[in-house]
Amino acid sequence: MKEFIRKNQKDEVTGLFNMMYFMEDAHYLLCDAADGNLAFLYFDIENFKEYNLKYGFQGGNKFLRRVAGILQDTFPDGILARLNDDHFMAAVKNQNIEQRMEYVRKSVYDFDQNMAMEIKVGLYVPAAGIQDIALILDRAKLACESVKGIYDKGWGVFDASFEEKLRLKNYIVSNFYRALEHHDIEIWYQPEIRTMTRQVIGFEALARWNSPEHGMIPPNIFIDVLESAHLIHKLDLYVIREVCEDFRRVREHGQGWQEARISVNLSRLDFQLTDIFANVEHIRQEYKVGCDRLRLEVTESALTMDDSNLMEQIARFRAAGYEVWMDDFGSGYSSLNTLKEYDFDMIKLDMRFLRDFGTNRKSGIIIQSLVDMAKKIGMHTLAEGVETEEQYEFLKLIGCEACQGYLFGKPQPLAPAANAYAKQGATLTFEPLKSSEYYQQVSGINVLSSFPLRREEESAGCISQLPLAIVEQGLSRDTFRYLYANHSYFDYLKSIGMDTLEAVVTRYQSGQEHMDRMMERLLVRCCQSGEEESADFSINGNLGTVRCRHIATDPVRDVHAYVVAPANLSAQRPHEGIDMHAAFWHIMGIFTRIDFLSSTGRAENIYIDETQNRITTEDESVRGSLELYAERYIVPEERGAFLQFYDLKDLAKRREQVKRDHFTAFFHSRNDAGEVRLKIYLLIPFQLGGVDCCLSCVRDMDGVSTLEQVRTGEVMD
């Protein structure tokens, strides 16, 4: 009967004994062993679930049997057991322990180097008089847990300080439900800031356990314990319910809190232990809270490439209208793979990136690269741990959309948070909820790209040193302001004789300079077309060009945002700058556009004001660009005469006929605003390198088209 019992106490997979037999025989060993002669080892295989996913359960069982064989070879005289899953226990003589633990680790690793399997070991040597096997197991397990996640430590030795952790762990599990019932777990709020405007875009809800017995229990401790005990989903749903309850309270705290949006954290286990989507939806609908008010954060460490269920649930939340963020990006080992496999709205950069920002130049380079990469794949970025103005200004410069940290506020309960951000004279104000999409589009511009005016899918995207600004304007020049400007833009301002953004705004709003009136009309064109537009200008002795694109419209304030990329052409040709400017100053005062046409079929725009577009960027051929121009700008009844006037095949015959070195015609022409004017078209033929070429120059007639004595078509006399 004894042999039958022993046989049934063996683990079916490995042949080792189970926990009951181990505890029984280990007790007898302890009674016979002298002080310090017996060592207890707890083994935990890291990434075993990944091994099962790759090779299946049969392959996993084969691996467990291999581990059991390694333990038997290493500890032939010890008591060995498989406790559960991928956890093993050994009671052995306290001799050459470190060498034998290292042998076990190396043998397990060598079994399949493609998976890089690691086994962690916890060591506990009980002192004389300690006979409680359950206590010994817990202490060996604590020693093992102390090195989990630390890649360069294979084993840990039990320390007396672990005892307090064990007691606290037991307290957390035993008192968790009481803490929920009595609201000992409080919800604190930390603001999240729009970097471009320094306005509050939301708050992160953080759980804080204020225990009557232990005071404030650190979140990293009680959250780990609740995850191990499979209670974490209870905490996360409690936090969401409390947040929704707070939505009711915040409406009573003055202007601004009606706009509050809250980020809540979800554990990986939430997706395994419950139907987290259904539960969140039930709570949200019960409190009548909109999906746009809740943002869900999933930690990067919770993500794996092969978890199809997690991918499906995240997609389910996003399809329902929730924003889903990746929290603590950069804290794990699989960040880039998870970005490839999962779709997130926001990536929160781990605070450790900024920890040595002032002393380690690599930090800034890495953050800048991450922001650039995130925007290229269509995700927004938030940097955690912002504590200084220097860090904030850097994040604003590189286009990181949002930030969070002690510079803007520490986590605090609802009441003081409401007083800090909603009272009159508060240093931080709320971003209006209806303007959120507008600012998201504006801050989504990749200011690090070489092609910032193009949509992200249209450009390859390299780091840019182009002068770049983002401006905003409503119905009048008085609403014009800068939202963003990079260092190269300030260099550009200096090159044209301007010192500050404030000086540019003041001059622009006065509208006294031709350049500023031109810029105002260019912004209107961009808003109407939705495409990239450009114009040339002259200012303070410099010839320049500016490209512009409309980004977004804020329906709350009826303003539009534009990305602007200017260039000082005179600065690029310092020796020719003065002469070029003098010549172009007169040309720009006479003509609205000048185009180069060649008998080889090439067309190129030399100069254009803000009233029409550069047709040659759409079609570089002479015939194609002329037909496109006629279709877009010449009134229908005059298009045939226009194309006949620009027929370059018989220029020599026409020159002989009119006895003149240029040709003139009048056509009713539209601008991009839809206005029709009578314009003078001047065609000047010449030869360049033996090739017949022409300059096409266009200018407005004085006044609108009401001069009946000027007939449409070519002037022959």
XYZ file of C-alpha atoms in Angstrom, residues 198-690:
493
model
C 0.548 73.589 -22.651
C -3.100 72.796 -22.024
C -4.465 69.820 -20.077
C -5.690 67.117 -22.465
C -6.593 64.655 -19.733
C -5.548 62.879 -16.548
C -4.112 59.478 -15.790
C -6.047 57.680 -13.070
C -3.642 56.025 -10.613
C -4.563 53.639 -7.793
C -3.176 54.492 -4.330
C -3.709 52.051 -1.419
C -3.915 53.923 1.878
C -3.897 51.044 4.362
C -4.961 51.642 8.012
C -2.218 49.218 9.115
C 0.616 49.922 6.668
C -0.044 53.444 5.434
C 0.606 54.041 1.744
C 1.486 50.763 0.034
C 3.597 51.431 -3.098
C 1.668 50.680 -6.321
C 4.467 48.565 -7.796
C 4.138 46.229 -4.798
C 0.378 45.738 -4.513
C -0.154 45.605 -8.288
C 2.450 42.815 -8.689
C 0.872 40.880 -5.839
C -2.647 41.242 -7.255
C -1.430 40.075 -10.652
C 0.181 36.997 -9.078
C -3.035 36.287 -7.164
C -5.166 36.811 -10.309
C -7.063 39.634 -8.635
C -5.804 42.466 -10.822
C -8.950 42.582 -12.990
C -10.968 43.318 -9.856
C -8.737 46.330 -9.148
C -8.827 47.646 -12.716
C -12.626 47.435 -12.950
C -12.868 49.137 -9.537
C -10.673 51.979 -10.821
C -12.839 52.398 -13.931
C -16.010 52.495 -11.814
C -14.485 55.063 -9.466
C -13.373 57.179 -12.428
C -16.888 57.119 -13.882
C -18.244 58.065 -10.465
C -15.799 60.971 -10.419
C -17.181 62.173 -13.746
C -20.326 62.956 -11.827
C -18.389 64.880 -9.207
C -16.148 66.896 -11.528
C -19.069 68.736 -13.086
C -19.471 70.459 -9.740
C -15.914 71.790 -9.661
C -16.189 74.687 -12.047
C -15.332 75.474 -15.647
C -13.011 73.056 -17.358
C -13.688 69.754 -15.647
C -16.579 69.127 -18.022
C -13.802 68.595 -20.595
C -11.973 65.973 -18.507
C -10.690 62.841 -20.240
C -9.223 60.046 -18.124
C -6.634 57.371 -18.914
C -7.008 54.086 -17.045
C -4.558 51.194 -16.939
C -5.378 47.639 -17.974
C -3.307 44.577 -17.123
C -2.604 41.784 -19.569
C -4.428 39.453 -17.184
C -7.602 41.525 -17.520
C -7.935 40.123 -21.031
C -7.537 36.547 -19.739
C -9.509 36.599 -16.496
C -12.661 38.351 -17.701
C -14.427 39.764 -20.740
C -12.818 43.118 -20.123
C -14.509 44.829 -23.074
C -18.005 43.818 -21.935
C -17.253 44.854 -18.333
C -15.855 48.272 -19.280
C -18.792 48.884 -21.611
C -21.267 47.938 -18.865
C -19.725 50.386 -16.376
C -19.413 53.179 -18.957
C -23.031 52.870 -20.059
C -24.254 52.647 -16.471
C -22.666 56.047 -15.745
C -23.475 57.467 -19.216
C -19.819 58.272 -19.926
C -18.776 58.685 -23.588
C -16.093 56.471 -25.114
C -14.132 59.620 -25.953
C -13.779 60.352 -22.214
C -11.960 57.089 -21.391
C -8.510 56.140 -22.678
C -7.198 52.648 -22.045
C -3.495 52.078 -21.350
C -1.885 48.662 -21.813
C 1.695 48.277 -20.611
C 4.283 47.267 -23.175
C 5.427 44.379 -20.965
C 1.925 42.897 -21.291
C 2.233 42.517 -25.054
C 3.541 39.564 -27.005
C 3.613 39.007 -30.752
C 1.514 35.828 -30.762
C -1.364 36.790 -28.457
C -4.186 36.895 -30.998
C -6.820 37.273 -28.269
C -5.173 40.428 -26.930
C -4.890 41.847 -30.458
C -8.575 41.144 -31.094
C -9.679 42.749 -27.827
C -7.588 45.891 -28.426
C -9.083 46.140 -31.930
C -12.532 45.681 -30.383
C -12.017 48.625 -28.025
C -10.739 50.861 -30.829
C -13.627 49.916 -33.123
C -16.057 50.931 -30.365
C -14.506 54.419 -30.164
C -11.991 54.106 -27.320
C -8.425 55.336 -27.628
C -5.941 52.595 -26.691
C -2.452 53.639 -25.597
C 0.742 51.652 -25.118
C 2.146 52.479 -21.683
C 5.831 52.396 -20.647
C 7.133 52.039 -24.198
C 10.836 51.144 -24.063
C 10.673 49.410 -20.686
C 10.648 45.898 -22.188
C 12.566 43.936 -24.786
C 10.008 43.667 -27.603
C 9.008 47.281 -28.207
C 9.592 47.403 -31.960
C 7.910 44.068 -32.590
C 4.826 45.112 -30.644
C 4.606 48.351 -32.641
C 4.612 46.262 -35.796
C 1.942 43.842 -34.618
C -0.436 46.080 -32.605
C -2.356 49.247 -33.454
C -2.290 51.990 -30.815
C -3.445 55.595 -30.799
C -0.727 56.842 -28.457
C 2.680 55.593 -27.334
C 3.774 56.675 -23.850
C 7.567 56.846 -23.740
C 8.926 55.392 -20.505
C 10.189 58.005 -18.038
C 13.637 56.417 -17.982
C 14.356 57.969 -21.400
C 14.403 61.420 -19.755
C 16.108 60.431 -16.516
C 19.614 61.450 -17.639
C 18.525 63.853 -20.387
C 20.820 66.674 -19.268
C 23.955 64.530 -18.976
C 23.618 61.848 -21.661
C 23.327 63.160 -25.233
C 22.081 59.757 -26.403
C 18.783 60.300 -24.581
C 17.707 63.158 -26.832
C 18.749 61.336 -29.989
C 16.774 58.221 -29.032
C 13.649 60.186 -28.075
C 13.790 62.186 -31.305
C 14.094 58.973 -33.340
C 11.166 57.374 -31.499
C 8.914 60.381 -32.119
C 9.855 60.407 -35.810
C 9.212 56.679 -36.139
C 5.868 56.826 -34.302
C 4.527 59.551 -36.580
C 5.588 57.655 -39.677
C 3.462 54.675 -38.624
C 0.526 56.882 -37.612
C 0.823 56.866 -33.805
C 0.993 59.814 -31.412
C 3.559 60.162 -28.609
C 3.512 61.185 -24.943
C 6.682 61.471 -22.846
C 6.507 60.566 -19.153
C 8.770 61.905 -16.409
C 9.027 65.564 -17.557
C 10.493 67.527 -14.664
C 12.285 70.554 -16.182
C 11.532 73.344 -18.649
C 14.542 72.226 -20.690
C 12.979 68.783 -21.180
C 9.625 70.340 -22.073
C 11.104 72.710 -24.663
C 13.026 69.845 -26.268
C 9.888 67.704 -26.562
C 7.983 70.631 -28.040
C 10.753 71.264 -30.577
C 10.837 67.674 -31.882
C 7.041 67.465 -32.132
C 6.273 65.076 -29.254
C 2.524 65.698 -28.939
C 1.991 65.288 -25.201
C 3.904 65.054 -21.941
C 3.375 64.211 -18.301
C 5.446 64.739 -15.169
C 6.102 66.686 -11.978
C 6.755 69.884 -13.973
C 2.992 70.082 -14.516
C 1.731 68.342 -11.389
C 2.073 65.315 -9.146
C -0.698 62.719 -8.794
C -3.293 63.906 -6.262
C -6.858 63.070 -5.196
C -9.831 64.496 -7.063
C -10.624 67.461 -4.785
C -7.161 69.091 -4.748
C -6.743 68.307 -8.456
C -10.022 70.082 -9.165
C -8.925 73.091 -7.132
C -5.535 73.202 -8.858
C -6.778 73.117 -12.455
C -10.313 74.506 -12.409
C -10.114 77.506 -10.099
C -9.762 81.017 -11.431
C -6.145 81.937 -12.118
C -4.994 78.315 -12.498
C -1.652 77.972 -14.291
C -2.970 75.187 -16.514
C -6.219 75.268 -18.498
C -8.222 72.548 -20.201
C -8.142 71.871 -23.916
C -11.777 72.027 -25.136
C -13.068 68.562 -25.915
C -14.450 69.714 -29.282
C -10.995 71.034 -30.233
C -9.236 67.772 -29.402
C -9.347 66.375 -32.939
C -8.100 69.698 -34.327
C -5.049 69.784 -32.065
C -4.416 66.093 -32.681
C -4.206 66.774 -36.420
C -1.991 69.822 -35.889
C 0.430 68.127 -33.501
C 0.459 65.050 -35.736
C 2.573 66.931 -38.301
C 5.997 65.289 -38.406
C 8.274 68.308 -37.942
C 11.305 65.993 -38.225
C 10.450 64.942 -41.780
C 12.173 66.238 -44.888
C 8.709 66.608 -46.394
C 6.598 68.148 -43.615
C 4.047 69.621 -46.023
C 3.278 66.219 -47.492
C 1.009 63.727 -45.843
C 3.028 61.029 -44.076
C 2.124 58.312 -46.569
C 3.413 60.510 -49.397
C 6.961 60.921 -48.089
C 9.832 58.627 -47.245
C 10.664 60.859 -44.267
C 14.177 61.792 -43.205
C 15.344 64.131 -40.472
C 14.675 67.692 -41.638
C 16.585 70.913 -41.160
C 14.114 72.916 -43.260
C 12.764 76.154 -41.775
C 9.348 75.089 -40.536
C 6.500 76.724 -38.633
C 2.895 75.882 -37.773
C 0.609 78.924 -37.733
C -3.021 79.515 -36.905
C -5.480 82.099 -38.214
C -9.214 82.715 -38.132
C -11.346 85.167 -40.084
C -8.978 88.117 -39.699
C -5.252 88.843 -39.525
C -5.685 89.749 -35.841
C -6.122 86.052 -34.982
C -2.790 85.047 -36.547
C -0.357 83.310 -34.165
C 2.464 80.764 -34.129
C 1.908 77.302 -32.657
C 5.366 75.954 -33.471
C 8.666 77.019 -35.037
C 11.898 75.036 -35.299
C 15.454 76.373 -34.930
C 15.943 76.612 -38.690
C 12.888 78.870 -38.900
C 14.460 81.304 -36.432
C 17.649 81.260 -38.537
C 15.514 82.044 -41.575
C 13.906 85.009 -39.774
C 17.333 86.417 -38.950
C 18.393 86.055 -42.585
C 15.515 88.318 -43.709
C 16.099 90.871 -40.946
C 13.480 89.743 -38.398
C 14.376 89.052 -34.756
C 11.395 87.407 -33.064
C 8.088 85.683 -33.751
C 6.355 88.536 -31.945
C 7.804 91.039 -34.444
C 6.566 88.921 -37.361
C 3.067 88.691 -35.856
C 2.894 92.463 -35.224
C 3.981 93.294 -38.769
C 1.679 90.700 -40.313
C -1.356 91.915 -38.372
C -0.706 95.488 -39.527
C -0.955 94.338 -43.159
C 1.200 97.210 -44.398
C 3.764 95.133 -46.314
C 3.065 93.449 -49.658
C 4.670 90.257 -48.304
C 2.123 90.044 -45.482
C -0.873 90.704 -47.697
C 0.465 88.047 -50.062
C 0.813 85.617 -47.137
C -2.756 86.233 -46.037
C -4.082 85.462 -49.533
C -1.864 82.356 -49.708
C -3.393 81.000 -46.484
C -6.869 81.525 -47.914
C -5.874 79.606 -51.066
C -4.505 76.728 -48.978
C -7.707 76.546 -46.953
C -9.843 76.465 -50.094
C -7.788 73.921 -52.042
C -6.645 71.626 -49.245
C -3.433 71.134 -51.221
C 0.124 72.435 -50.970
C 0.352 75.977 -52.365
C 3.334 78.274 -52.876
C 4.292 81.857 -53.705
C 7.430 83.947 -54.196
C 8.108 87.189 -52.345
C 10.652 89.918 -51.675
C 11.346 91.372 -48.216
C 14.114 93.509 -46.741
C 16.354 93.036 -49.777
C 15.832 89.266 -49.933
C 14.090 87.154 -52.540
C 12.225 84.217 -51.016
C 9.619 81.543 -51.572
C 7.115 79.967 -49.190
C 5.218 76.686 -49.345
C 2.130 76.111 -47.277
C -0.535 73.467 -46.539
C -3.765 73.571 -44.545
C -3.759 71.038 -41.676
C -7.013 71.286 -39.745
C -9.928 73.480 -38.657
C -11.018 74.117 -35.070
C -14.837 74.380 -35.089
C -14.903 75.863 -31.594
C -12.875 78.997 -32.392
C -13.353 78.939 -36.195
C -9.603 79.009 -36.836
C -7.399 77.094 -39.250
C -3.910 75.656 -38.808
C -1.256 75.651 -41.538
C 2.243 74.230 -41.865
C 4.580 76.751 -43.497
C 8.037 76.146 -45.029
C 9.800 79.325 -46.258
C 13.198 79.690 -47.943
C 15.463 82.719 -48.416
C 16.760 82.306 -51.970
C 19.066 85.317 -51.687
C 20.825 83.783 -48.683
C 21.557 80.700 -50.787
C 23.373 82.939 -53.335
C 25.143 85.519 -51.160
C 27.272 87.011 -53.974
C 24.301 87.499 -56.282
C 21.761 88.442 -53.622
C 21.777 92.220 -54.043
C 21.764 92.193 -57.868
C 19.155 89.436 -57.987
C 16.930 91.273 -55.575
C 17.162 94.545 -57.484
C 16.165 92.792 -60.704
C 13.411 90.685 -59.220
C 12.004 93.558 -57.213
C 11.058 95.294 -60.479
C 9.899 92.095 -62.146
C 7.679 91.171 -59.195
C 6.157 94.623 -59.238
C 5.111 94.160 -62.886
C 4.251 90.488 -63.448
C 2.157 87.965 -61.533
C 3.954 84.975 -63.024
C 6.884 84.136 -65.325
C 7.305 80.718 -67.007
C 10.107 79.291 -69.158
C 9.072 77.345 -72.269
C 11.452 75.396 -74.525
C 10.965 73.956 -78.025
C 12.377 70.705 -76.573
C 9.085 70.417 -74.688
C 10.169 71.449 -71.178
C 8.241 73.980 -69.077
C 9.418 75.505 -65.791
C 7.985 78.195 -63.514
C 10.464 80.953 -62.634
C 8.310 83.216 -60.500
C 4.681 83.170 -59.290
C 2.624 85.274 -56.897
C -0.076 83.888 -54.610
C -3.038 84.185 -57.027
C -2.324 81.103 -59.164
C -0.612 77.742 -58.795
C 2.611 76.363 -60.314
C 1.139 74.301 -63.152
C 4.605 73.061 -64.118
C 4.833 71.014 -60.906
C 1.886 68.941 -62.165
C 2.974 68.661 -65.806
C 6.514 69.596 -66.899
C 5.776 69.431 -70.639
C 5.008 72.623 -72.557
C 1.871 71.277 -74.210
C 0.576 69.578 -71.059
C 1.166 72.577 -68.788
C -0.440 75.005 -71.289
C -3.534 72.814 -71.677
C -3.810 72.441 -67.902
C -3.391 76.193 -67.442
C -6.068 76.946 -70.060
C -8.505 74.518 -68.450
C -7.941 75.905 -64.965
C -7.517 79.653 -65.524
C -8.723 80.790 -69.002
C -12.480 81.350 -69.520
C -13.904 78.567 -71.762
C -14.725 80.699 -74.804
C -11.122 81.961 -75.047
C -9.172 78.743 -74.480
C -8.749 77.972 -78.178
C -7.299 81.424 -78.890
C -5.030 81.080 -75.837
C -3.540 77.770 -77.027
C -3.119 79.166 -80.542
C -1.241 82.171 -79.130
C 1.144 79.800 -77.295
C 1.769 77.606 -80.358
C 5.593 77.742 -80.498
C 6.040 75.955 -83.833
C 5.803 79.070 -86.068
C 7.401 81.711 -83.836
C 9.835 82.791 -86.569
C 6.997 83.381 -89.055
C 5.029 85.336 -86.474
C 8.057 87.465 -85.590
C 8.482 88.328 -89.266
C 4.796 89.131 -89.563
C 4.575 91.577 -86.625
C 8.131 92.918 -87.004
C 8.637 92.691 -83.256
C 10.773 90.690 -80.816
C 7.847 89.839 -78.532
C 4.149 88.951 -78.751
C 1.257 90.324 -76.701
C -2.265 89.025 -76.107
C -5.205 89.704 -73.747
C -7.287 86.919 -72.165
C -9.921 86.853 -69.457
C -8.284 84.798 -66.695
C -9.352 83.413 -63.354
C -7.302 83.254 -60.190
C -7.593 80.508 -57.574
C -10.191 82.555 -55.698
C -12.466 82.388 -58.783
C -12.179 86.072 -59.708
C -12.004 86.909 -63.459
C -9.669 89.651 -64.684
C -8.349 90.709 -68.051
C -4.661 89.855 -68.092
C -1.826 90.772 -70.451
C 0.194 87.789 -71.742
C 3.699 88.603 -73.035
C 5.674 86.000 -75.000
C 9.410 86.750 -75.464
C 11.278 84.314 -77.776
C 15.053 83.809 -77.605
C 17.679 81.137 -78.209
C 19.573 79.305 -75.487
C 22.392 76.999 -76.601
C 20.887 76.770 -80.086
